[in-house]
mmCIF file of N, CA, C and O in Angstrom:
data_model
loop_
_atom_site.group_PDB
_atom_site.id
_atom_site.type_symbol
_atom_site.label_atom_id
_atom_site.label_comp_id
_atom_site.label_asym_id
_atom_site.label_seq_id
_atom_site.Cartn_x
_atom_site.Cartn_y
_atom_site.Cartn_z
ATOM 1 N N UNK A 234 152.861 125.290 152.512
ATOM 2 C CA UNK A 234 152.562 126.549 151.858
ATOM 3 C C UNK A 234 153.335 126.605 150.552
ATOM 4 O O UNK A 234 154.558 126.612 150.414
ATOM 5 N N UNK A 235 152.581 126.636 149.807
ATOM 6 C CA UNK A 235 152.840 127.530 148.380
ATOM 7 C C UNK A 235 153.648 128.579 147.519
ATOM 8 O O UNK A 235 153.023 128.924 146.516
ATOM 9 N N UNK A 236 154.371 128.924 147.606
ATOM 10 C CA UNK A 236 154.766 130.360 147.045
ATOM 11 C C UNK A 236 155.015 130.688 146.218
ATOM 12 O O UNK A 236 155.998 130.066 145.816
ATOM 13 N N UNK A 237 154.604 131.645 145.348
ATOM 14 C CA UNK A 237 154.448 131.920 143.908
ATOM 15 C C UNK A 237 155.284 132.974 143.937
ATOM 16 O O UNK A 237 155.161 133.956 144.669
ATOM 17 N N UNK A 238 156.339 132.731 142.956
ATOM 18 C CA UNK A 238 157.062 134.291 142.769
ATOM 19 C C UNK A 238 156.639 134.439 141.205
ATOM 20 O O UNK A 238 155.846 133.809 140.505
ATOM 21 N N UNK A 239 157.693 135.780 140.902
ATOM 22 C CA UNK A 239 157.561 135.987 139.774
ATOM 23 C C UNK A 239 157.815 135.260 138.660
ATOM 24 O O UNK A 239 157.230 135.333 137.579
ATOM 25 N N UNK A 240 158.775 134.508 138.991
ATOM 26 C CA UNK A 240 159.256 132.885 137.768
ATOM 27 C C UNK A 240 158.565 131.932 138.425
ATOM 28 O O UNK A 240 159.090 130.836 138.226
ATOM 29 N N UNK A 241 157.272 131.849 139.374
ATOM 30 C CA UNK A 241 156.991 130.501 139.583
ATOM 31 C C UNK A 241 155.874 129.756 139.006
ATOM 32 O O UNK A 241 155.923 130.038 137.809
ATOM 33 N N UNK A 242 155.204 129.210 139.139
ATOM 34 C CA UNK A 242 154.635 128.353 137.775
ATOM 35 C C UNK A 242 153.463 128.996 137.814
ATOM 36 O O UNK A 242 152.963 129.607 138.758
ATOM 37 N N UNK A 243 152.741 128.692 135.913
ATOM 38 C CA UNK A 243 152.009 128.848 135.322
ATOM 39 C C UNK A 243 152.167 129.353 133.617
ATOM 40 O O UNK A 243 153.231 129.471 133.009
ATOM 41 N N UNK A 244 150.911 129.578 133.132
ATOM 42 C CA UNK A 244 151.126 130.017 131.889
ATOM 43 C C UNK A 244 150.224 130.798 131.610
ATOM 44 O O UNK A 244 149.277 131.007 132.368
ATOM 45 N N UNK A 245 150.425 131.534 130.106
ATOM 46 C CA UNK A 245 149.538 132.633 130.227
ATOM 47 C C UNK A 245 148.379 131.810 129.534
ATOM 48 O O UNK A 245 148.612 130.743 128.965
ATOM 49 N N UNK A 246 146.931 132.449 129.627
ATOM 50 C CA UNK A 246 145.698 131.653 128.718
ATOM 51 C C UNK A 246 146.145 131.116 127.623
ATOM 52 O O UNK A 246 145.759 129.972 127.385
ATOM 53 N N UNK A 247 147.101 131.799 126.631
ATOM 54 C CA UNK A 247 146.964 131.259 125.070
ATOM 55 C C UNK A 247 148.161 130.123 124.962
ATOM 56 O O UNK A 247 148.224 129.324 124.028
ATOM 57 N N UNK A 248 149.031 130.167 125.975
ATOM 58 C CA UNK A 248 149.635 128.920 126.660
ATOM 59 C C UNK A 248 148.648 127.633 126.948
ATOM 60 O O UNK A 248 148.694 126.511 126.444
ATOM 61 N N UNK A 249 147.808 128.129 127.852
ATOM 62 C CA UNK A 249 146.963 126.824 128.763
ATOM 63 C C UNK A 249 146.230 126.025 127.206
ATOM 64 O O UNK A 249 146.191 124.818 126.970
ATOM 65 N N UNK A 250 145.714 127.160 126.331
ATOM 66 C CA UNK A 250 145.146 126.920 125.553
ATOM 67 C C UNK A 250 146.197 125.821 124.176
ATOM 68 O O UNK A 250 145.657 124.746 123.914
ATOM 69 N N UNK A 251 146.920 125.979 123.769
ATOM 70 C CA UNK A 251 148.021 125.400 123.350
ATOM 71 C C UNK A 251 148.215 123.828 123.918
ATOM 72 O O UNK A 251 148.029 122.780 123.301
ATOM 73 N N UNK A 252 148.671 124.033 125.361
ATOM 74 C CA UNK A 252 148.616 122.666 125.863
ATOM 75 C C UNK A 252 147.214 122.004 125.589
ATOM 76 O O UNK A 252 147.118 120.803 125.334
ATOM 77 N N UNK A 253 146.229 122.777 125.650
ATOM 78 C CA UNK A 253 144.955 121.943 125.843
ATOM 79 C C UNK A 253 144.680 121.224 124.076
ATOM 80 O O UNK A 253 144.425 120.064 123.753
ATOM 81 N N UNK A 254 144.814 122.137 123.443
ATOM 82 C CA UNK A 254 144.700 121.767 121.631
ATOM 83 C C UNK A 254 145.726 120.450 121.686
ATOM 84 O O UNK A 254 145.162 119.395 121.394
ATOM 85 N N UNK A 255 147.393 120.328 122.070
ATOM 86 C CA UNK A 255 147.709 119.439 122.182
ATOM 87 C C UNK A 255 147.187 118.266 122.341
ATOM 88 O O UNK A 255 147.024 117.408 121.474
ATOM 89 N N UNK A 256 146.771 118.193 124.062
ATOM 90 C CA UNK A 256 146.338 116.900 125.009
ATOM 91 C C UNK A 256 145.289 116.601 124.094
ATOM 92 O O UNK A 256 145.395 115.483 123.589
ATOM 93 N N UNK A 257 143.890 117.564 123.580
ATOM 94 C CA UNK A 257 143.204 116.881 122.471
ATOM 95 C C UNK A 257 143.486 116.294 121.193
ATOM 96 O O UNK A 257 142.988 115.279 120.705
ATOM 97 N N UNK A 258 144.320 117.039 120.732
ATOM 98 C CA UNK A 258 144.915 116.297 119.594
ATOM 99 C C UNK A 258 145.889 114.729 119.533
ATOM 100 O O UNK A 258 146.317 113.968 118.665
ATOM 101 N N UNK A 259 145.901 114.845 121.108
ATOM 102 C CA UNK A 259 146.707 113.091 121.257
ATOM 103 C C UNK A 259 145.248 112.351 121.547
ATOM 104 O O UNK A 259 145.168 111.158 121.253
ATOM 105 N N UNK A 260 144.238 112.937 122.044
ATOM 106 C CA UNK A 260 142.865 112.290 122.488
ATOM 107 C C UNK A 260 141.825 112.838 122.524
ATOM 108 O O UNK A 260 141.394 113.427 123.515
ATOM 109 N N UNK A 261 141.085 112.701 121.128
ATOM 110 C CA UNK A 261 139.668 113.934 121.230
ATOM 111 C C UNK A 261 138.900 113.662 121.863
ATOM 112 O O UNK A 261 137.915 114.375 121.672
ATOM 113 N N UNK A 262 138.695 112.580 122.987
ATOM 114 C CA UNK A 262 137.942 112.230 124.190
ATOM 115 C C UNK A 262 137.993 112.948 125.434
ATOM 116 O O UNK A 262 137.077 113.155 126.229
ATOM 117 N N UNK A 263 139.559 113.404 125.500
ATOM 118 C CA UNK A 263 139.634 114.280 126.608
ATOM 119 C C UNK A 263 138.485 115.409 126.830
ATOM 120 O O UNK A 263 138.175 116.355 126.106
ATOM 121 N N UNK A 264 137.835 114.884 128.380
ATOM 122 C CA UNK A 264 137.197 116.154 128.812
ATOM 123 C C UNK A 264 137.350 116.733 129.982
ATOM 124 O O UNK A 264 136.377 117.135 130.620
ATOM 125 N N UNK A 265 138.605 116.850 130.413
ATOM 126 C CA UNK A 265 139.092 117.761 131.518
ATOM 127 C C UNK A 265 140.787 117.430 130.961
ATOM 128 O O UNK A 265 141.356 116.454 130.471
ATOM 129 N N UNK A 266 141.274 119.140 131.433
ATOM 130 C CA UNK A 266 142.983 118.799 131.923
ATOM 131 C C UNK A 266 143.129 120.229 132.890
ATOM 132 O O UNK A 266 142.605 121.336 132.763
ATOM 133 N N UNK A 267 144.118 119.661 133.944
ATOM 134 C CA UNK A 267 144.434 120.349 134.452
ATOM 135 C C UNK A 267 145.749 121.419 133.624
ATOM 136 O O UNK A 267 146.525 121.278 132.680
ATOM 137 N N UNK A 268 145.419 122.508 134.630
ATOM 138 C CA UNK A 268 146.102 124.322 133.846
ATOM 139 C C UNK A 268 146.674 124.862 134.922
ATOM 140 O O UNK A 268 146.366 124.171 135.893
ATOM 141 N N UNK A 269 147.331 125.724 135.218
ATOM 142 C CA UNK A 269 148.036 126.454 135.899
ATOM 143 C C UNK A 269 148.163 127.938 135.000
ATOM 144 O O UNK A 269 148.968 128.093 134.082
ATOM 145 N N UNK A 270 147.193 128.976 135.472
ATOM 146 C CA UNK A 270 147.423 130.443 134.809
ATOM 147 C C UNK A 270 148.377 131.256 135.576
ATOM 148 O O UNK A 270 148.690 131.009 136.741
ATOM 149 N N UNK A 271 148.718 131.999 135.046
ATOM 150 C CA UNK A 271 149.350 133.346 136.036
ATOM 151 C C UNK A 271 149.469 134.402 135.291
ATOM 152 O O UNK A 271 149.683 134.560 134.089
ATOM 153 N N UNK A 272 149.286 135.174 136.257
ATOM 154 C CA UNK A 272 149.360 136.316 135.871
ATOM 155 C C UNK A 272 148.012 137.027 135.195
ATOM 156 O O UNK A 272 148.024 137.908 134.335
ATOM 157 N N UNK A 273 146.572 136.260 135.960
ATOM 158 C CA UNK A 273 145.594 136.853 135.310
ATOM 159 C C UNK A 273 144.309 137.118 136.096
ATOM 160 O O UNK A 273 144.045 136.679 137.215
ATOM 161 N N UNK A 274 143.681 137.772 135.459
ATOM 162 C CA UNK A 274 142.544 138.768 136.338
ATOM 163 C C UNK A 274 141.738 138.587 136.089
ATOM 164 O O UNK A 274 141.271 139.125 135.085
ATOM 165 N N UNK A 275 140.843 137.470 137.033
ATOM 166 C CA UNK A 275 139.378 136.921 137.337
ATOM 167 C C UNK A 275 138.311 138.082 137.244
ATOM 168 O O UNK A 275 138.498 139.054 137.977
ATOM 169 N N UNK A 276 137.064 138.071 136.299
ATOM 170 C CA UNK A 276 135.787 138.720 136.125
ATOM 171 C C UNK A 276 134.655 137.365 136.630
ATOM 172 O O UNK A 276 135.052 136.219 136.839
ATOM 173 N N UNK A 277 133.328 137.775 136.747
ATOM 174 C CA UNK A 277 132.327 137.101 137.107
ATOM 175 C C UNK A 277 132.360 136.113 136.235
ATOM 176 O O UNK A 277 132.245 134.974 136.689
ATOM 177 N N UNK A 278 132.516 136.286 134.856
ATOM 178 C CA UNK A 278 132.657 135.346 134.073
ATOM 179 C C UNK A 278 133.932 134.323 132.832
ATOM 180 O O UNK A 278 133.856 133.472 131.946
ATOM 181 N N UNK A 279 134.897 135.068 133.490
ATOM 182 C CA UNK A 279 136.036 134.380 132.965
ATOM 183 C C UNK A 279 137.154 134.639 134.045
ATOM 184 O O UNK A 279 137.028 135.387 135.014
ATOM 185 N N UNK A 280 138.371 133.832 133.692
ATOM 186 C CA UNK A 280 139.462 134.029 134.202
ATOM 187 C C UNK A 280 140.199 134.206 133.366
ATOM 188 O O UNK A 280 140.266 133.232 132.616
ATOM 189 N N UNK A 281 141.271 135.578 132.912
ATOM 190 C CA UNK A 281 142.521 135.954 132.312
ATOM 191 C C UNK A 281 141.329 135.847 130.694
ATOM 192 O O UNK A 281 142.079 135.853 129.718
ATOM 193 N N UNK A 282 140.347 135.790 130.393
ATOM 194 C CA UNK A 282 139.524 135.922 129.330
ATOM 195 C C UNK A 282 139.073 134.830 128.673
ATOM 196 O O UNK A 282 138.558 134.773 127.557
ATOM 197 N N UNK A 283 139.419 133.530 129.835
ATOM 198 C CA UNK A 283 139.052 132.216 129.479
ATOM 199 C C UNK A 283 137.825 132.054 130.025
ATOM 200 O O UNK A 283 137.651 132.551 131.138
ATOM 201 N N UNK A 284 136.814 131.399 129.436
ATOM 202 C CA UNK A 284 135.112 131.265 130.420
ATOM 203 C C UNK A 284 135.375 130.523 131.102
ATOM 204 O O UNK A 284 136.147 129.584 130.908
ATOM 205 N N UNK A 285 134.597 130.866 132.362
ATOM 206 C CA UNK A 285 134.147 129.551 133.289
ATOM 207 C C UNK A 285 133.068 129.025 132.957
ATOM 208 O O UNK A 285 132.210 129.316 132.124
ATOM 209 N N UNK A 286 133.200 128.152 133.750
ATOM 210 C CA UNK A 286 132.262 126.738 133.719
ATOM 211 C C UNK A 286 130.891 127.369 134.146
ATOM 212 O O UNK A 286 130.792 128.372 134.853
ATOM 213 N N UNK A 287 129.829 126.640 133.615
ATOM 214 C CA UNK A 287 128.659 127.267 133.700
ATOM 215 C C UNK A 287 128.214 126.968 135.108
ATOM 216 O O UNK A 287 127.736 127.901 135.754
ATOM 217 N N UNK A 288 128.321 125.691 135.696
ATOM 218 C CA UNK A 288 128.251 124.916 137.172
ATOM 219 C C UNK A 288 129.725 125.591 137.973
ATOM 220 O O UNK A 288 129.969 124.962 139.003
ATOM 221 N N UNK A 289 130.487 126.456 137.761
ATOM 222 C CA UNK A 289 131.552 126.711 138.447
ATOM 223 C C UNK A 289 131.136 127.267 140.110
ATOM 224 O O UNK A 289 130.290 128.047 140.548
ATOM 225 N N UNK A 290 131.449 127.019 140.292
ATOM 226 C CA UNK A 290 131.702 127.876 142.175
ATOM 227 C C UNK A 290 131.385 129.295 141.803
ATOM 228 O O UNK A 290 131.759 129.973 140.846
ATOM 229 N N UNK A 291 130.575 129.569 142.845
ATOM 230 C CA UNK A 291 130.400 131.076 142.693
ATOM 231 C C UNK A 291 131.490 132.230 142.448
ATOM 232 O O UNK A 291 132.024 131.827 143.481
ATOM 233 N N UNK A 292 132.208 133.149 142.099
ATOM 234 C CA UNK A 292 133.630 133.410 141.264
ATOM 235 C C UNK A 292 133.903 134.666 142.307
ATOM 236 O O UNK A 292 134.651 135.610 142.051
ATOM 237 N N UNK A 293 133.100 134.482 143.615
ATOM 238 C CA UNK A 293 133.432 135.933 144.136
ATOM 239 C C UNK A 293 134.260 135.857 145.066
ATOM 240 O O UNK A 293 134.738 136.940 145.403
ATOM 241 N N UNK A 294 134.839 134.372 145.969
ATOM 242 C CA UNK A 294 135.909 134.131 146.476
ATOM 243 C C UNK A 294 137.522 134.313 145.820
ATOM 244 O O UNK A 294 138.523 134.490 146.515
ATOM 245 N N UNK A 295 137.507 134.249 144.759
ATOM 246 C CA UNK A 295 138.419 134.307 143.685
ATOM 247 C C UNK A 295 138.744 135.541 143.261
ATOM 248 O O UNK A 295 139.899 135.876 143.001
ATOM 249 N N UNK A 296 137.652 136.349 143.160
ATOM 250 C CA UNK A 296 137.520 137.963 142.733
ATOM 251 C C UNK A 296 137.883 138.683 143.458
ATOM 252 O O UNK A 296 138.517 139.700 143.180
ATOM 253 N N UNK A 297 137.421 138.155 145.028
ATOM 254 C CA UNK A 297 138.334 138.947 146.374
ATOM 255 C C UNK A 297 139.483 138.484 146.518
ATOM 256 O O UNK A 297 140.404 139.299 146.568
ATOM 257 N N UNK A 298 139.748 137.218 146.616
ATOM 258 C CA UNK A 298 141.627 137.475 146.624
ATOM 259 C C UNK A 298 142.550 138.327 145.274
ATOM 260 O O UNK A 298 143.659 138.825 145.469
ATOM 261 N N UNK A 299 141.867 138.357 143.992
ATOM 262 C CA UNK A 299 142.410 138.899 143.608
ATOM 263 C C UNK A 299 142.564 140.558 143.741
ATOM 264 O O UNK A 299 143.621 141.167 143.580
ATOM 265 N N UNK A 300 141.352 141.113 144.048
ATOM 266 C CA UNK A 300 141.379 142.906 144.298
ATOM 267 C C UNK A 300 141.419 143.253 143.192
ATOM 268 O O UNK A 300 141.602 144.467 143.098
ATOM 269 N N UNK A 301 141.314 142.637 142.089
ATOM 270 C CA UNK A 301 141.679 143.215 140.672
ATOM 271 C C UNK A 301 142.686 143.193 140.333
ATOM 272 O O UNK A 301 142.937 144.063 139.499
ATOM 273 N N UNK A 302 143.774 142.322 140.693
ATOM 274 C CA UNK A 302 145.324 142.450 140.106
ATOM 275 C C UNK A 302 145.474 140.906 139.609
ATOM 276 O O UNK A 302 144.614 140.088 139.933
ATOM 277 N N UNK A 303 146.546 140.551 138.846
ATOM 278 C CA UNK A 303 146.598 139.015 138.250
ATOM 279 C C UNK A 303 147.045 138.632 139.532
ATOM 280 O O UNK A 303 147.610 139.217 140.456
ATOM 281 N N UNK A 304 146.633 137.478 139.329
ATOM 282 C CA UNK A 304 147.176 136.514 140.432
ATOM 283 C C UNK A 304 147.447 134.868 139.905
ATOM 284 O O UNK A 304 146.891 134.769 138.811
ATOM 285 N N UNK A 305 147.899 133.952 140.171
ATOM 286 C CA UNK A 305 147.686 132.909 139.528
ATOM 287 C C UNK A 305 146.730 131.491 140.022
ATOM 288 O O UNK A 305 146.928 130.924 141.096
ATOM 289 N N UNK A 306 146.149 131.253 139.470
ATOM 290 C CA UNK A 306 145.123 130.094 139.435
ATOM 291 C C UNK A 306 145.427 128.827 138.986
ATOM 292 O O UNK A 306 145.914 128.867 137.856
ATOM 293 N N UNK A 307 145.310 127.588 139.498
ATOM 294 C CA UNK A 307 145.185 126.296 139.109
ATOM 295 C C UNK A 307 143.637 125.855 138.918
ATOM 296 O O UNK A 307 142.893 125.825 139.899
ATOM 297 N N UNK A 308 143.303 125.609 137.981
ATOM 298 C CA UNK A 308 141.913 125.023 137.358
ATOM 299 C C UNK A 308 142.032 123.642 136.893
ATOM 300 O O UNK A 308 142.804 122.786 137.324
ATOM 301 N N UNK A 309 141.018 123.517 135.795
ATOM 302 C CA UNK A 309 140.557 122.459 135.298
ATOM 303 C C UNK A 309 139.653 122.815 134.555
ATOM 304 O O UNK A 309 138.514 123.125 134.904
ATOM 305 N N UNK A 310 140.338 122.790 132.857
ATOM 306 C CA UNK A 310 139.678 123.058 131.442
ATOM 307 C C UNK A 310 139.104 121.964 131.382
ATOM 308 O O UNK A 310 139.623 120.878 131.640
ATOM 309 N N UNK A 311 137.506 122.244 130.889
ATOM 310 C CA UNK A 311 136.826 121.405 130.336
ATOM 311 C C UNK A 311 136.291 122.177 128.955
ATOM 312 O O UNK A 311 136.301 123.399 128.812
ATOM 313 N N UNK A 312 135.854 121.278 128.038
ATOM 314 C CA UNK A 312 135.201 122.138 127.184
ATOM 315 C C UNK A 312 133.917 122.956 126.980
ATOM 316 O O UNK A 312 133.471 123.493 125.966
ATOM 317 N N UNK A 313 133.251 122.869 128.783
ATOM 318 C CA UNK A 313 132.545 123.866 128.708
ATOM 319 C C UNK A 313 133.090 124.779 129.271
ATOM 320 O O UNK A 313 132.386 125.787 129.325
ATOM 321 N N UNK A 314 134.105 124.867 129.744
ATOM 322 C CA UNK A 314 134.669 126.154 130.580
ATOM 323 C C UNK A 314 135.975 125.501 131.794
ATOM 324 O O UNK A 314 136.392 124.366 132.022
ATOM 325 N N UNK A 315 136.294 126.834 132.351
ATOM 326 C CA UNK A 315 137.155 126.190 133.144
ATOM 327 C C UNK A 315 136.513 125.932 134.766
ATOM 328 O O UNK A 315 135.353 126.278 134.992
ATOM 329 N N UNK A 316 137.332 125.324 135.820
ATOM 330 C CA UNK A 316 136.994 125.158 136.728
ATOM 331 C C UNK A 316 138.051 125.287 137.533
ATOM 332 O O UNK A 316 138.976 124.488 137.683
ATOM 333 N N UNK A 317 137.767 127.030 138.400
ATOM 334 C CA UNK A 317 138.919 127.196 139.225
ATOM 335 C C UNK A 317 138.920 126.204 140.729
ATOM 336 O O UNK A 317 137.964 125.928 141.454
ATOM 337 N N UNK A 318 140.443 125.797 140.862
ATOM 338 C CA UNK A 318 140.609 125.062 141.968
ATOM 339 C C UNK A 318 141.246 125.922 143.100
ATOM 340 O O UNK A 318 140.504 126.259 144.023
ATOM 341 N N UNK A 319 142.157 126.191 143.110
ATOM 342 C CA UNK A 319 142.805 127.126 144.229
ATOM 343 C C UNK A 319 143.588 128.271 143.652
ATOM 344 O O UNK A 319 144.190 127.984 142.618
ATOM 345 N N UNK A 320 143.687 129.236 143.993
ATOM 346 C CA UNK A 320 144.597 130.614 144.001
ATOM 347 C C UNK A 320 145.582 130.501 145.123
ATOM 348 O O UNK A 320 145.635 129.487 145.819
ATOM 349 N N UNK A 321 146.584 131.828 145.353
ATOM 350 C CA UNK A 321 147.470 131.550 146.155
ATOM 351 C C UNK A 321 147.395 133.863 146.412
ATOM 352 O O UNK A 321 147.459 134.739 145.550
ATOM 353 N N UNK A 322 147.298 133.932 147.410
ATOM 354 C CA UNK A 322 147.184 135.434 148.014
ATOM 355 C C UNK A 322 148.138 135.840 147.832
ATOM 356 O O UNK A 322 148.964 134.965 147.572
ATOM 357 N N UNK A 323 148.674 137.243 147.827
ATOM 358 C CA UNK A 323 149.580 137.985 148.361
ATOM 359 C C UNK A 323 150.700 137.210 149.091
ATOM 360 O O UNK A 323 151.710 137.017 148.413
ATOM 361 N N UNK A 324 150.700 136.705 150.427
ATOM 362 C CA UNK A 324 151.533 135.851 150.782
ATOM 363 C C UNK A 324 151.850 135.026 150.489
ATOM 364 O O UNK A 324 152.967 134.687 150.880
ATOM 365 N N UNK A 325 151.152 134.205 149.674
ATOM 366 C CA UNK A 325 151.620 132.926 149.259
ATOM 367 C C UNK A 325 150.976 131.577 149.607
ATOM 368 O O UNK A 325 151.416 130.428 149.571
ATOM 369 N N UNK A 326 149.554 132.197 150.027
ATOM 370 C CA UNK A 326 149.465 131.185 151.090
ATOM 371 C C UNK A 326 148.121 130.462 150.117
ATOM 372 O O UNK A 326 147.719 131.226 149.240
ATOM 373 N N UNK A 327 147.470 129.213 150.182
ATOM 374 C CA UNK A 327 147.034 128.847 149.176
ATOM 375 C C UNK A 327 145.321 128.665 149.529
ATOM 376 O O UNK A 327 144.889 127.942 150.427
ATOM 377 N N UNK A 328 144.645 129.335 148.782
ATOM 378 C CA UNK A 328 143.466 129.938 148.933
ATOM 379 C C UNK A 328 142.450 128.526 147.866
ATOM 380 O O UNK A 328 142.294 128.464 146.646
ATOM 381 N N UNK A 329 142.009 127.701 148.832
ATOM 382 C CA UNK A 329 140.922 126.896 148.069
ATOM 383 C C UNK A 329 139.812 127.320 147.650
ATOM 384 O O UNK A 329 139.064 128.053 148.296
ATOM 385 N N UNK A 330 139.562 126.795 146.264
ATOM 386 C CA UNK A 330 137.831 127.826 145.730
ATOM 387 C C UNK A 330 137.254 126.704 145.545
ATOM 388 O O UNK A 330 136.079 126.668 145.179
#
């Protein structure tokens, strides 16, 4: 099990986004990197105001663990969008999407 506190990992979007301009700028081939968000609040069509992936997993498993509050997400930026991998609940406990 997992547990996310308040100092535990992630970054905010314009963070993830930063690293990602980086990793391309060492390799404009890159088409995936893994992200770690926190602290952000999944809609049907983005996470924390980043798009998802057009092929993404349906976003309503994700939408219910969150209840509408941030929570943090591990994905996978591509440049069509992202692709959420797992969340982590209230407890801590680690929620596969």
């Amino acid at each position: 099990v997992l547990e996310v506190h308040d100092d535990g990992p992630g970054m905010s979007p314009e963070e993830a986004l930063d690293e990602v301009a980086r990793a391309l700028g060492e390799d404009p081939w890159t088409e995936s990197w893994p992200i770690v968000l926190a602290g952000v609040v999944p809609d049907r069509v983005s996470i924390g105001g980043l798009p998802l992936h057009p092929r993404a997993r349906d976003p309503w498993r994700l939408i219910a663990v969150s209840g509408g509050h941030p929570l943090t997400v591990a994905a996978e930026w591509t440049p069509r969008g992202l692709r959420p991998l797992t969340t982590w609940d209230d407890e801590g406990m680690a929620v596969i999407l």
